[in-house]
Coordinates of C-alpha atoms in Angstrom, one line a residue:
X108 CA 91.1 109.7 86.1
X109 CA 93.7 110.9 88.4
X110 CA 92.4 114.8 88.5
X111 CA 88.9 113.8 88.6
X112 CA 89.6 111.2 91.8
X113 CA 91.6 114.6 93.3
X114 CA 88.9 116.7 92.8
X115 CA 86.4 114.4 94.1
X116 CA 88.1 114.2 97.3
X117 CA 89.1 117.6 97.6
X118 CA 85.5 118.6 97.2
X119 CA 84.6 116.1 99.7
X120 CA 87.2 117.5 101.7
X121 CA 86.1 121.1 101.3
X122 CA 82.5 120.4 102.3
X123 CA 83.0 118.0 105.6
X124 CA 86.2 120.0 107.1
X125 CA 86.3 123.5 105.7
X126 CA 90.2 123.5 105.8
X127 CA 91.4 126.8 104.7
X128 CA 93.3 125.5 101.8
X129 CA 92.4 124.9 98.0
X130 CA 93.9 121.7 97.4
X131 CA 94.3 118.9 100.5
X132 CA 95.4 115.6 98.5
X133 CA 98.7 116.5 96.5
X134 CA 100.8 119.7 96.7
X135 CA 104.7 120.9 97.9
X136 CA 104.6 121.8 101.0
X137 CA 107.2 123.3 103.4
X138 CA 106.6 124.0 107.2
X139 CA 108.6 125.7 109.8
X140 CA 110.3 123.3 111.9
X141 CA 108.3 124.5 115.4
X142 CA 105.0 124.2 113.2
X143 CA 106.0 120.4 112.0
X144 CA 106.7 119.8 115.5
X145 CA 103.5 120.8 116.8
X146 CA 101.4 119.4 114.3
X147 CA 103.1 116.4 113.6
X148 CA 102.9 115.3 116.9
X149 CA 98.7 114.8 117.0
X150 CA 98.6 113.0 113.7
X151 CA 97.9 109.2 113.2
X152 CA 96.7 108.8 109.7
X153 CA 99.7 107.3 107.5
X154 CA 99.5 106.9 103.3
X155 CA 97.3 109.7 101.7
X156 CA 95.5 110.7 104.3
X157 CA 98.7 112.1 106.2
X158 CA 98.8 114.9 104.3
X159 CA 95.1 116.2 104.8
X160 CA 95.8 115.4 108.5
X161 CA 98.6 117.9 108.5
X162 CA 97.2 120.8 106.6
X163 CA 93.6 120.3 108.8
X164 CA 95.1 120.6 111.6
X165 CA 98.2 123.3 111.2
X166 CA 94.9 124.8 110.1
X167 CA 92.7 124.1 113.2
X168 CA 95.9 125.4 115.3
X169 CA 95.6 128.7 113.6
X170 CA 99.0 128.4 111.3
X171 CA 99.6 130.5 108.1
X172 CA 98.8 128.6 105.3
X173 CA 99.9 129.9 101.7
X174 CA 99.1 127.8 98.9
X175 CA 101.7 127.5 94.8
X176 CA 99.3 126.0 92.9
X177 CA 100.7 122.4 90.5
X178 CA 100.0 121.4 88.1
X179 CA 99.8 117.6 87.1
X180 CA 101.2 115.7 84.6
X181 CA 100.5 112.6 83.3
X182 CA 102.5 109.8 84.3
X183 CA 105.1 108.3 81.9
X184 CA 106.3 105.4 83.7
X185 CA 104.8 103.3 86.5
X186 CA 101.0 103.3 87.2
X187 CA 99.1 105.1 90.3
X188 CA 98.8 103.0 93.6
X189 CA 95.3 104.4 93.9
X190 CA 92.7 101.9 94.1
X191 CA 90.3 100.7 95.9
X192 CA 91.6 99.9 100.0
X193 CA 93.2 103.6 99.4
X194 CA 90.1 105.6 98.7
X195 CA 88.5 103.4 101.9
X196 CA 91.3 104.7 104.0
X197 CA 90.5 108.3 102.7
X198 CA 86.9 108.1 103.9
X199 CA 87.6 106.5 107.3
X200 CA 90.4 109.3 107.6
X201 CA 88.1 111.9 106.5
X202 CA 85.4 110.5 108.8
X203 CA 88.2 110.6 112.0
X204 CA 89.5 114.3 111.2
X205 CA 85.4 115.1 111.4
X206 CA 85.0 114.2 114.4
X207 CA 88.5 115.0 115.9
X208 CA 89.0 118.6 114.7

């Protein structure tokens, strides 16, 4: 359920804000510290939506972007704190980056 909810929004993702990158809603990601400067400074999502923020608009501002693929696992402990309020913060988020960047 987990890769097909990522999928979902990254395709989602791909069609509304054509971001540059494969893969918006989980990845490792290192920035130089003058690019996390700049880019952190015009976000306001927080939660999963943060992320996407970032990469759209380090992507918007013209950064390099290089993508190392993951690969999931499935969980052995614990359960995923995706549900229901958390996808509805992914659409509004998703809505506010469409008409912001």
């Amino acid at each position: 359920m987990r890769k097909l909810t990522s999928r979902g929004a990254n395709v989602l993702a791909q069609t509304l804000l054509w971001p540059g990158v494969s893969d918006l809603t989980g990845s490792f990601r290192l920035y130089k510290k003058s690019v996390l400067e700049d880019v952190i400074s015009s976000c306001v999502s927080k939660g999963y939506v943060f992320q996407m923020e970032m990469i759209v608009r380090a992507s918007r501002k013209g950064y390099h972007i290089e993508e190392v693929p993951i690969t999931f696992v499935d969980r052995v402990f614990g359960s995923s704190k995706l549900g229901g309020s958390e996808i509805i913060e992914y659409l509004k988020g998703l809505s506010y980056l469409l008409v912001t960047t």
